[in-house]
mmCIF file of C-alpha atoms and ligand atoms in Angstrom:
data_model
loop_
_atom_site.group_PDB
_atom_site.id
_atom_site.type_symbol
_atom_site.label_atom_id
_atom_site.label_comp_id
_atom_site.label_asym_id
_atom_site.label_seq_id
_atom_site.Cartn_x
_atom_site.Cartn_y
_atom_site.Cartn_z
ATOM 1 C CA UNK N 9 -77.048 -6.609 50.626
ATOM 2 C CA UNK N 10 -73.832 -7.405 53.020
ATOM 3 C CA UNK N 11 -70.502 -7.215 51.331
ATOM 4 C CA UNK N 12 -67.524 -8.350 53.019
ATOM 5 C CA UNK N 13 -65.445 -5.339 54.178
ATOM 6 C CA UNK N 14 -61.713 -5.455 52.526
ATOM 7 C CA UNK N 15 -58.482 -3.799 54.408
ATOM 8 C CA UNK N 16 -55.601 -3.457 51.862
ATOM 9 C CA UNK N 17 -52.166 -2.317 52.886
ATOM 10 C CA UNK N 18 -50.346 -0.244 49.871
ATOM 11 C CA UNK N 19 -46.822 0.014 51.436
ATOM 12 C CA UNK N 20 -46.245 1.920 47.989
ATOM 13 C CA UNK N 21 -42.309 2.446 47.969
ATOM 14 C CA UNK N 22 -41.162 1.525 51.219
ATOM 15 C CA UNK N 23 -39.936 -1.274 53.271
ATOM 16 C CA UNK N 24 -37.468 -3.352 52.307
ATOM 17 C CA UNK N 25 -37.710 -7.487 52.044
ATOM 18 C CA UNK N 26 -36.580 -7.746 55.560
ATOM 19 C CA UNK N 27 -38.427 -4.956 57.065
ATOM 20 C CA UNK N 28 -41.517 -6.257 55.241
ATOM 21 C CA UNK N 29 -41.645 -9.758 57.107
ATOM 22 C CA UNK N 30 -40.999 -8.003 60.409
ATOM 23 C CA UNK N 31 -44.351 -5.932 59.807
ATOM 24 C CA UNK N 32 -45.966 -9.009 57.987
ATOM 25 C CA UNK N 33 -45.243 -11.383 61.031
ATOM 26 C CA UNK N 34 -46.678 -8.791 63.360
ATOM 27 C CA UNK N 35 -50.200 -8.170 61.615
ATOM 28 C CA UNK N 36 -50.022 -12.073 61.194
ATOM 29 C CA UNK N 37 -49.960 -12.573 64.420
ATOM 30 C CA UNK N 38 -52.607 -10.297 65.646
ATOM 31 C CA UNK N 39 -55.231 -10.671 62.910
ATOM 32 C CA UNK N 40 -53.917 -13.498 60.783
ATOM 33 C CA UNK N 41 -57.146 -15.718 61.567
ATOM 34 C CA UNK N 42 -59.265 -12.789 60.980
ATOM 35 C CA UNK N 43 -62.144 -14.189 58.061
ATOM 36 C CA UNK N 44 -64.621 -12.044 58.675
ATOM 37 C CA UNK N 45 -63.271 -9.036 56.755
ATOM 38 C CA UNK N 46 -60.738 -9.518 54.060
ATOM 39 C CA UNK N 47 -57.187 -8.229 54.419
ATOM 40 C CA UNK N 48 -54.627 -7.685 51.591
ATOM 41 C CA UNK N 49 -51.381 -6.209 52.336
ATOM 42 C CA UNK N 50 -49.482 -4.919 48.910
ATOM 43 C CA UNK N 51 -45.522 -4.696 49.765
ATOM 44 C CA UNK N 52 -43.088 -3.866 47.023
ATOM 45 C CA UNK N 53 -42.356 -6.151 44.419
ATOM 46 C CA UNK N 54 -39.303 -7.019 45.896
ATOM 47 C CA UNK N 55 -40.657 -8.174 48.856
ATOM 48 C CA UNK N 56 -43.614 -10.234 47.814
ATOM 49 C CA UNK N 57 -42.080 -13.823 48.031
ATOM 50 C CA UNK N 58 -40.784 -13.203 51.460
ATOM 51 C CA UNK N 59 -44.477 -11.613 52.825
ATOM 52 C CA UNK N 60 -45.907 -14.078 50.881
ATOM 53 C CA UNK N 61 -44.079 -16.632 53.009
ATOM 54 C CA UNK N 62 -45.209 -14.893 56.048
ATOM 55 C CA UNK N 63 -48.726 -15.096 54.865
ATOM 56 C CA UNK N 64 -48.716 -18.663 54.065
ATOM 57 C CA UNK N 65 -51.581 -20.983 55.525
ATOM 58 C CA UNK N 66 -53.158 -17.582 57.044
ATOM 59 C CA UNK N 67 -56.204 -15.588 56.032
ATOM 60 C CA UNK N 68 -54.036 -12.499 54.985
ATOM 61 C CA UNK N 69 -53.808 -12.094 51.466
ATOM 62 C CA UNK N 70 -50.842 -11.197 48.930
ATOM 63 C CA UNK N 71 -51.274 -8.329 46.519
ATOM 64 C CA UNK N 72 -48.762 -6.271 44.217
ATOM 65 C CA UNK N 73 -48.763 -2.436 43.481
ATOM 66 C CA UNK N 74 -48.664 -2.713 39.576
ATOM 67 C CA UNK N 75 -48.409 -5.386 36.545
ATOM 68 C CA UNK N 76 -47.401 -4.922 32.792
ATOM 69 C CA UNK N 77 -50.660 -5.804 30.678
ATOM 70 C CA UNK N 78 -48.128 -7.792 28.169
ATOM 71 C CA UNK N 79 -47.240 -11.035 29.080
ATOM 72 C CA UNK N 80 -43.756 -11.228 28.751
ATOM 73 C CA UNK N 81 -40.849 -9.657 26.114
ATOM 74 C CA UNK N 82 -38.580 -6.219 26.668
ATOM 75 C CA UNK N 83 -40.311 -4.100 29.133
ATOM 76 C CA UNK N 84 -37.114 -3.774 31.403
ATOM 77 C CA UNK N 85 -38.174 -3.309 34.510
ATOM 78 C CA UNK N 86 -41.677 -4.442 34.164
ATOM 79 C CA UNK N 87 -43.258 -7.251 36.209
ATOM 80 C CA UNK N 88 -45.701 -9.753 34.049
ATOM 81 C CA UNK N 89 -49.155 -10.983 35.887
ATOM 82 C CA UNK N 90 -47.823 -14.494 35.455
ATOM 83 C CA UNK N 91 -44.704 -13.840 37.364
ATOM 84 C CA UNK N 92 -47.344 -12.309 40.213
ATOM 85 C CA UNK N 93 -49.211 -15.298 39.954
ATOM 86 C CA UNK N 94 -45.928 -17.555 40.656
ATOM 87 C CA UNK N 95 -45.691 -15.779 43.868
ATOM 88 C CA UNK N 96 -49.221 -16.329 44.759
ATOM 89 C CA UNK N 97 -50.333 -12.890 44.437
ATOM 90 C CA UNK N 98 -54.273 -12.958 44.564
ATOM 91 C CA UNK N 99 -54.727 -8.962 44.213
ATOM 92 C CA UNK N 100 -52.993 -5.900 42.471
ATOM 93 C CA UNK N 101 -53.178 -2.583 42.725
ATOM 94 C CA UNK N 102 -54.173 -0.788 39.280
ATOM 95 C CA UNK N 103 -54.146 2.717 38.251
ATOM 96 C CA UNK N 104 -52.656 4.507 41.155
ATOM 97 C CA UNK N 105 -53.219 8.708 41.028
ATOM 98 C CA UNK N 106 -49.266 7.989 41.513
ATOM 99 C CA UNK N 107 -48.656 6.153 38.329
ATOM 100 C CA UNK N 108 -50.991 8.127 36.765
ATOM 101 C CA UNK N 109 -49.485 11.331 37.653
ATOM 102 C CA UNK N 110 -45.630 10.584 37.991
ATOM 103 C CA UNK N 111 -45.627 7.648 35.286
ATOM 104 C CA UNK N 112 -47.777 8.901 32.862
ATOM 105 C CA UNK N 113 -50.604 6.082 32.664
ATOM 106 C CA UNK N 114 -53.346 6.990 30.838
ATOM 107 C CA UNK N 115 -56.832 5.101 31.274
ATOM 108 C CA UNK N 116 -56.360 3.394 27.687
ATOM 109 C CA UNK N 117 -52.692 1.457 29.352
ATOM 110 C CA UNK N 118 -55.036 1.218 32.626
ATOM 111 C CA UNK N 119 -57.550 -0.877 30.855
ATOM 112 C CA UNK N 120 -55.325 -2.958 29.561
ATOM 113 C CA UNK N 121 -54.186 -3.686 33.215
ATOM 114 C CA UNK N 122 -57.459 -4.358 34.238
ATOM 115 C CA UNK N 123 -57.625 -6.943 31.915
ATOM 116 C CA UNK N 124 -54.903 -8.584 31.801
ATOM 117 C CA UNK N 125 -55.404 -9.302 35.653
ATOM 118 C CA UNK N 126 -58.908 -10.434 35.374
ATOM 119 C CA UNK N 127 -57.292 -13.068 32.450
ATOM 120 C CA UNK N 128 -55.025 -14.077 34.503
ATOM 121 C CA UNK N 129 -57.122 -14.820 38.236
ATOM 122 C CA UNK N 130 -56.090 -11.356 39.540
ATOM 123 C CA UNK N 131 -58.117 -9.589 41.470
ATOM 124 C CA UNK N 132 -57.566 -5.793 40.276
ATOM 125 C CA UNK N 133 -58.071 -3.026 43.099
ATOM 126 C CA UNK N 134 -58.741 -0.306 40.385
ATOM 127 C CA UNK N 135 -57.933 3.305 41.485
ATOM 128 C CA UNK N 136 -60.284 6.371 40.773
ATOM 129 C CA UNK N 137 -60.276 9.691 41.866
ATOM 130 C CA UNK N 138 -60.370 13.521 41.366
ATOM 131 C CA UNK N 139 -57.397 16.023 41.999
ATOM 132 C CA UNK N 140 -57.822 19.185 44.118
ATOM 133 C CA UNK N 141 -57.807 21.327 40.881
ATOM 134 C CA UNK N 142 -60.785 19.273 39.401
ATOM 135 C CA UNK N 143 -62.755 19.593 42.633
ATOM 136 C CA UNK N 144 -62.482 22.808 43.205
ATOM 137 C CA UNK N 145 -63.441 23.121 39.227
ATOM 138 C CA UNK N 146 -66.480 20.888 39.920
ATOM 139 C CA UNK N 147 -65.540 17.879 37.823
ATOM 140 C CA UNK N 148 -65.104 15.520 40.446
ATOM 141 C CA UNK N 149 -68.045 13.218 39.235
ATOM 142 C CA UNK N 150 -66.826 13.760 35.530
ATOM 143 C CA UNK N 151 -63.472 12.648 36.393
ATOM 144 C CA UNK N 152 -64.337 9.248 38.348
ATOM 145 C CA UNK N 153 -66.625 8.621 35.245
ATOM 146 C CA UNK N 154 -64.454 8.312 32.909
ATOM 147 C CA UNK N 155 -61.681 6.617 35.073
ATOM 148 C CA UNK N 156 -64.510 3.954 35.919
ATOM 149 C CA UNK N 157 -65.731 3.224 32.719
ATOM 150 C CA UNK N 158 -62.848 3.960 30.607
ATOM 151 C CA UNK N 159 -61.102 1.520 33.279
ATOM 152 C CA UNK N 160 -63.900 -1.249 32.969
ATOM 153 C CA UNK N 161 -64.026 -1.107 29.287
ATOM 154 C CA UNK N 162 -64.497 -4.901 27.905
ATOM 155 C CA UNK N 163 -64.874 -6.259 31.840
ATOM 156 C CA UNK N 164 -68.008 -8.552 31.141
ATOM 157 C CA UNK N 165 -70.569 -9.065 33.742
ATOM 158 C CA UNK N 166 -68.846 -12.677 34.455
ATOM 159 C CA UNK N 167 -65.742 -10.484 35.756
ATOM 160 C CA UNK N 168 -66.979 -7.602 37.690
ATOM 161 C CA UNK N 169 -67.596 -8.929 41.214
ATOM 162 C CA UNK N 170 -63.964 -9.815 40.411
ATOM 163 C CA UNK N 171 -62.486 -6.024 40.234
ATOM 164 C CA UNK N 172 -62.439 -3.998 43.642
ATOM 165 C CA UNK N 173 -62.706 -0.211 43.105
ATOM 166 C CA UNK N 174 -61.079 2.179 45.289
ATOM 167 C CA UNK N 175 -61.982 5.644 45.398
ATOM 168 C CA UNK N 176 -58.856 8.071 46.477
ATOM 169 C CA UNK N 177 -59.173 11.660 45.937
ATOM 170 C CA UNK N 178 -55.875 12.868 45.111
ATOM 171 C CA UNK N 179 -55.995 15.643 47.747
ATOM 172 C CA UNK N 180 -56.263 13.285 50.317
ATOM 173 C CA UNK N 181 -53.375 10.744 49.880
ATOM 174 C CA UNK N 182 -50.221 11.374 52.220
ATOM 175 C CA UNK N 183 -51.765 15.011 52.882
ATOM 176 C CA UNK N 184 -53.520 14.074 56.602
ATOM 177 C CA UNK N 185 -56.660 15.905 54.514
ATOM 178 C CA UNK N 186 -59.124 13.299 54.966
ATOM 179 C CA UNK N 187 -62.682 13.359 52.778
ATOM 180 C CA UNK N 188 -65.375 14.070 54.622
ATOM 181 C CA UNK N 189 -68.003 11.208 55.408
ATOM 182 C CA UNK N 190 -70.701 13.216 52.789
ATOM 183 C CA UNK N 191 -67.900 13.837 50.192
ATOM 184 C CA UNK N 192 -66.693 10.114 50.395
ATOM 185 C CA UNK N 193 -70.072 8.408 50.260
ATOM 186 C CA UNK N 194 -71.401 10.948 47.721
ATOM 187 C CA UNK N 195 -69.015 9.450 45.185
ATOM 188 C CA UNK N 196 -68.907 5.879 46.236
ATOM 189 C CA UNK N 197 -72.939 6.166 45.787
ATOM 190 C CA UNK N 198 -71.844 7.703 42.363
ATOM 191 C CA UNK N 199 -69.762 5.065 41.756
ATOM 192 C CA UNK N 200 -72.633 2.463 42.668
ATOM 193 C CA UNK N 201 -74.650 3.768 40.296
ATOM 194 C CA UNK N 202 -72.313 3.597 37.287
ATOM 195 C CA UNK N 203 -71.734 0.030 38.103
ATOM 196 C CA UNK N 204 -75.683 -0.382 38.258
ATOM 197 C CA UNK N 205 -76.158 0.766 34.843
ATOM 198 C CA UNK N 206 -72.927 -0.767 33.333
ATOM 199 C CA UNK N 207 -74.121 -4.638 34.829
ATOM 200 C CA UNK N 208 -77.206 -3.922 36.334
ATOM 201 C CA UNK N 209 -78.511 -3.817 40.421
ATOM 202 C CA UNK N 210 -77.848 -7.301 41.444
ATOM 203 C CA UNK N 211 -73.890 -7.459 40.349
ATOM 204 C CA UNK N 212 -73.512 -3.217 41.034
ATOM 205 C CA UNK N 213 -74.243 -4.860 44.571
ATOM 206 C CA UNK N 214 -71.751 -7.235 45.239
ATOM 207 C CA UNK N 215 -68.649 -5.067 43.893
ATOM 208 C CA UNK N 216 -67.045 -3.736 46.436
ATOM 209 C CA UNK N 217 -65.889 -0.151 46.519
ATOM 210 C CA UNK N 218 -63.049 1.061 49.101
ATOM 211 C CA UNK N 219 -61.926 4.510 50.198
ATOM 212 C CA UNK N 220 -58.054 5.736 50.345
ATOM 213 C CA UNK N 221 -56.669 9.026 51.397
ATOM 214 C CA UNK N 222 -55.153 9.281 54.810
ATOM 215 C CA UNK N 223 -57.470 6.649 56.188
ATOM 216 C CA UNK N 224 -56.426 6.352 59.730
ATOM 217 C CA UNK N 225 -57.762 4.469 62.959
ATOM 218 C CA UNK N 226 -59.218 7.857 64.073
ATOM 219 C CA UNK N 227 -61.362 8.478 61.232
ATOM 220 C CA UNK N 228 -62.132 4.908 59.863
ATOM 221 C CA UNK N 229 -65.124 4.101 61.895
ATOM 222 C CA UNK N 230 -67.155 6.491 60.461
ATOM 223 C CA UNK N 231 -66.066 6.288 56.889
ATOM 224 C CA UNK N 232 -66.825 2.455 57.188
ATOM 225 C CA UNK N 233 -69.837 3.072 58.542
ATOM 226 C CA UNK N 234 -71.367 4.755 55.431
ATOM 227 C CA UNK N 235 -73.583 2.729 53.440
ATOM 228 C CA UNK N 236 -71.318 2.387 50.249
ATOM 229 C CA UNK N 237 -68.136 2.486 51.517
ATOM 230 C CA UNK N 238 -66.543 -1.126 52.031
ATOM 231 C CA UNK N 239 -63.282 -1.095 53.003
ATOM 232 C CA UNK N 240 -60.716 0.955 52.751
ATOM 233 C CA UNK N 241 -56.922 1.296 51.085
ATOM 234 C CA UNK N 242 -54.439 2.767 53.139
ATOM 235 C CA UNK N 243 -50.923 3.921 52.707
ATOM 236 C CA UNK N 244 -49.558 5.957 55.438
ATOM 237 C CA UNK N 245 -51.346 3.581 58.115
ATOM 238 C CA UNK N 246 -50.224 0.435 56.860
ATOM 239 C CA UNK N 247 -46.557 0.660 57.429
ATOM 240 C CA UNK N 248 -47.214 0.123 61.113
ATOM 241 C CA UNK N 249 -48.676 -2.724 62.326
ATOM 242 C CA UNK N 250 -50.164 -0.941 65.203
ATOM 243 C CA UNK N 251 -52.863 1.191 62.858
ATOM 244 C CA UNK N 252 -53.227 -1.385 60.546
ATOM 245 C CA UNK N 253 -54.289 -3.691 63.091
ATOM 246 C CA UNK N 254 -56.510 -0.674 64.462
ATOM 247 C CA UNK N 255 -57.998 -0.418 61.129
ATOM 248 C CA UNK N 256 -58.718 -3.989 60.549
ATOM 249 C CA UNK N 257 -60.946 -3.874 64.004
ATOM 250 C CA UNK N 258 -62.962 -0.924 63.203
ATOM 251 C CA UNK N 259 -63.876 -3.147 59.847
ATOM 252 C CA UNK N 260 -64.709 -6.061 61.820
ATOM 253 C CA UNK N 261 -66.874 -3.663 64.076
ATOM 254 C CA UNK N 262 -68.283 -1.713 61.288
ATOM 255 C CA UNK N 263 -68.938 -4.918 58.975
ATOM 256 C CA UNK N 264 -67.976 -8.200 60.219
ATOM 257 C CA UNK N 265 -70.527 -10.894 59.789
ATOM 258 C CA UNK N 266 -72.972 -11.238 62.607
ATOM 259 C CA UNK N 267 -71.216 -14.229 64.131
ATOM 260 C CA UNK N 268 -67.803 -12.977 63.904
ATOM 261 C CA UNK N 269 -68.533 -9.396 65.218
ATOM 262 C CA UNK N 270 -70.340 -10.622 68.467
ATOM 263 C CA UNK N 271 -66.845 -11.956 68.955
ATOM 264 C CA UNK N 272 -65.188 -8.782 68.056
ATOM 265 C CA UNK N 273 -67.259 -6.913 70.669
ATOM 266 C CA UNK N 274 -66.130 -9.520 72.982
ATOM 267 C CA UNK N 275 -69.939 -11.155 73.372
ATOM 268 C CA UNK N 276 -71.243 -14.442 73.313
ATOM 269 C CA UNK N 277 -73.351 -15.476 70.998
ATOM 270 C CA UNK N 278 -77.166 -17.743 71.851
ATOM 271 C CA UNK N 279 -74.873 -21.231 70.992
ATOM 272 C CA UNK N 280 -71.516 -21.380 72.579
ATOM 273 C CA UNK N 281 -68.246 -21.112 70.160
ATOM 274 C CA UNK N 282 -66.794 -24.235 68.926
ATOM 275 C CA UNK N 283 -64.087 -25.146 71.497
ATOM 276 C CA UNK N 284 -61.358 -22.913 71.196
ATOM 277 C CA UNK N 285 -63.240 -20.835 68.524
ATOM 278 C CA UNK N 286 -61.140 -22.829 66.571
ATOM 279 C CA UNK N 287 -63.890 -24.307 64.534
ATOM 280 C CA UNK N 288 -64.157 -21.715 61.631
ATOM 281 C CA UNK N 289 -60.296 -20.843 61.350
ATOM 282 C CA UNK N 290 -58.266 -23.342 62.841
ATOM 283 C CA UNK N 291 -54.603 -23.280 63.369
ATOM 284 C CA UNK N 292 -52.895 -25.717 61.403
ATOM 285 C CA UNK N 293 -52.869 -29.027 62.328
ATOM 286 C CA UNK N 294 -49.081 -29.452 63.467
ATOM 287 C CA UNK N 295 -49.980 -26.389 66.062
ATOM 288 C CA UNK N 296 -53.373 -27.667 67.202
ATOM 289 C CA UNK N 297 -53.813 -28.519 70.727
ATOM 290 C CA UNK N 298 -54.006 -32.186 71.898
ATOM 291 C CA UNK N 299 -57.532 -32.109 72.543
ATOM 292 C CA UNK N 300 -58.417 -31.078 69.223
ATOM 293 C CA UNK N 301 -56.451 -33.390 67.060
ATOM 294 C CA UNK N 302 -58.439 -35.825 65.678
ATOM 295 C CA UNK N 303 -57.324 -39.450 66.214
ATOM 296 C CA UNK N 304 -56.941 -42.311 64.174
ATOM 297 C CA UNK N 305 -56.347 -45.923 64.632
ATOM 298 C CA UNK N 306 -55.245 -48.865 62.145
ATOM 299 C CA UNK N 307 -57.370 -50.586 61.110
ATOM 300 C CA UNK N 308 -58.030 -53.005 58.113
ATOM 301 C CA UNK N 309 -60.303 -51.346 56.111
ATOM 302 C CA UNK N 310 -60.126 -47.392 55.779
ATOM 303 C CA UNK N 311 -59.076 -45.619 59.076
ATOM 304 C CA UNK N 312 -62.131 -44.688 61.221
ATOM 305 C CA UNK N 313 -62.049 -41.110 63.383
ATOM 306 C CA UNK N 314 -62.682 -42.348 66.547
ATOM 307 C CA UNK N 315 -63.078 -39.769 68.848
ATOM 308 C CA UNK N 316 -66.559 -38.183 70.012
ATOM 309 C CA UNK N 317 -65.948 -34.794 68.210
ATOM 310 C CA UNK N 318 -65.613 -37.114 64.678
ATOM 311 C CA UNK N 319 -67.708 -34.770 63.384
ATOM 312 C CA UNK N 320 -65.902 -31.544 63.726
ATOM 313 C CA UNK N 321 -62.615 -33.620 63.321
ATOM 314 C CA UNK N 322 -63.557 -34.026 59.700
ATOM 315 C CA UNK N 323 -65.058 -30.880 59.504
ATOM 316 C CA UNK N 324 -62.094 -28.865 60.776
ATOM 317 C CA UNK N 325 -59.618 -30.889 58.036
ATOM 318 C CA UNK N 326 -62.183 -29.667 55.439
ATOM 319 C CA UNK N 327 -61.663 -26.203 57.061
ATOM 320 C CA UNK N 328 -57.586 -26.456 56.655
ATOM 321 C CA UNK N 329 -57.838 -27.085 53.098
ATOM 322 C CA UNK N 330 -60.266 -24.385 52.476
ATOM 323 C CA UNK N 331 -57.718 -21.799 54.244
ATOM 324 C CA UNK N 332 -55.105 -22.917 52.401
ATOM 325 C CA UNK N 333 -57.185 -23.182 49.196
ATOM 326 C CA UNK N 334 -58.362 -18.937 50.047
ATOM 327 C CA UNK N 335 -54.271 -18.134 50.085
ATOM 328 C CA UNK N 336 -53.820 -19.104 46.908
ATOM 329 C CA UNK N 337 -55.706 -16.930 44.174
ATOM 330 C CA UNK N 338 -59.224 -18.077 44.083
ATOM 331 C CA UNK N 339 -60.079 -18.676 40.564
ATOM 332 C CA UNK N 340 -62.965 -17.227 38.931
ATOM 333 C CA UNK N 341 -64.913 -17.277 35.956
ATOM 334 C CA UNK N 342 -62.612 -17.196 32.974
ATOM 335 C CA UNK N 343 -61.647 -14.207 31.149
ATOM 336 C CA UNK N 344 -62.104 -15.750 28.025
ATOM 337 C CA UNK N 345 -64.409 -12.983 26.500
ATOM 338 C CA UNK N 346 -64.340 -9.602 26.849
ATOM 339 C CA UNK N 347 -67.576 -7.436 25.899
HETATM 340 P P1 13P S 611 -52.448 7.545 52.609
HETATM 341 O O1 13P S 611 -53.349 6.282 52.824
HETATM 342 O O2 13P S 611 -50.801 7.634 52.735
HETATM 343 O O3 13P S 611 -53.143 8.688 52.272
HETATM 344 O O4 13P S 611 -52.405 7.063 50.790
HETATM 345 C C1 13P S 611 -53.544 6.397 50.416
HETATM 346 C C2 13P S 611 -53.084 5.576 48.702
HETATM 347 O O5 13P S 611 -52.598 6.267 48.028
HETATM 348 C C3 13P S 611 -53.043 4.274 49.176
HETATM 349 O O6 13P S 611 -53.238 3.918 47.947
#
């Protein structure tokens, strides 16, 4: 089963709105059209709107770092799902260990956030993972099981593929101490087994499980090559464009679709790339070089495409529409009923 890799940057409490714009611009310039892996930026709430404007029309998506499960009301300082959707946010991190530790978030509360995200077409990135004491006490898998099962309570089979799970061993976060590939793969495989028990193998195979905790360009290729590691949730290394871009490139090399992997490796496919490499992910119409602009001539009836590239011109327009649609959060089956 090929799962598209996902690299998400969790900026935590870093970057003002204008610093965020600078960083997002650098990222977009380098990898804004990359579609062989999914890329998500999660700035603080105060930078969501300005960073969202930079991402408009690009394939990089916008994520938030938290949400409140209630629809609205007297919850000073909190942000609702509807507010996030209003800024075209498509993903939201829930249950990060920093929220569990410093803000006392419980599994039940986190579960409400997961359900609220899904009900509002936001893809939750559910964070799970053990502390150092729990690992040393031999309870890693029990803790992860509790986080996964409680976090997903009431999530239906229809909804589960919209959920992304991030395994983040707390002892590896911000410490420079990364889990070994064996340690990480063991827990990822365990999470996949849990999902298989809950939802059956075909669905469990579709859910992406990210690794988070001191992931850097140097250790990413080995981690991303593991069978059950489908990407990364990146803290420190997402705050600097160079390292984040390198992480995305590692993900492309590790798991982009074959067509794109060839391109990432600088190789040519048997069938030549469409002109300008623009077919799959074209620049917006207004920036398109003249040879790719479809010509239209006025006619009495419906306008007709007249270039020898007529078919391609239509495809380019369709792709344009798809690009724009994918920037907004894509709806997925409604969350009317929970198990
Ligand atoms: P670091 O990459 O800084 O260890 O942070 C990981 C993390 O907490 C992402 O959510």
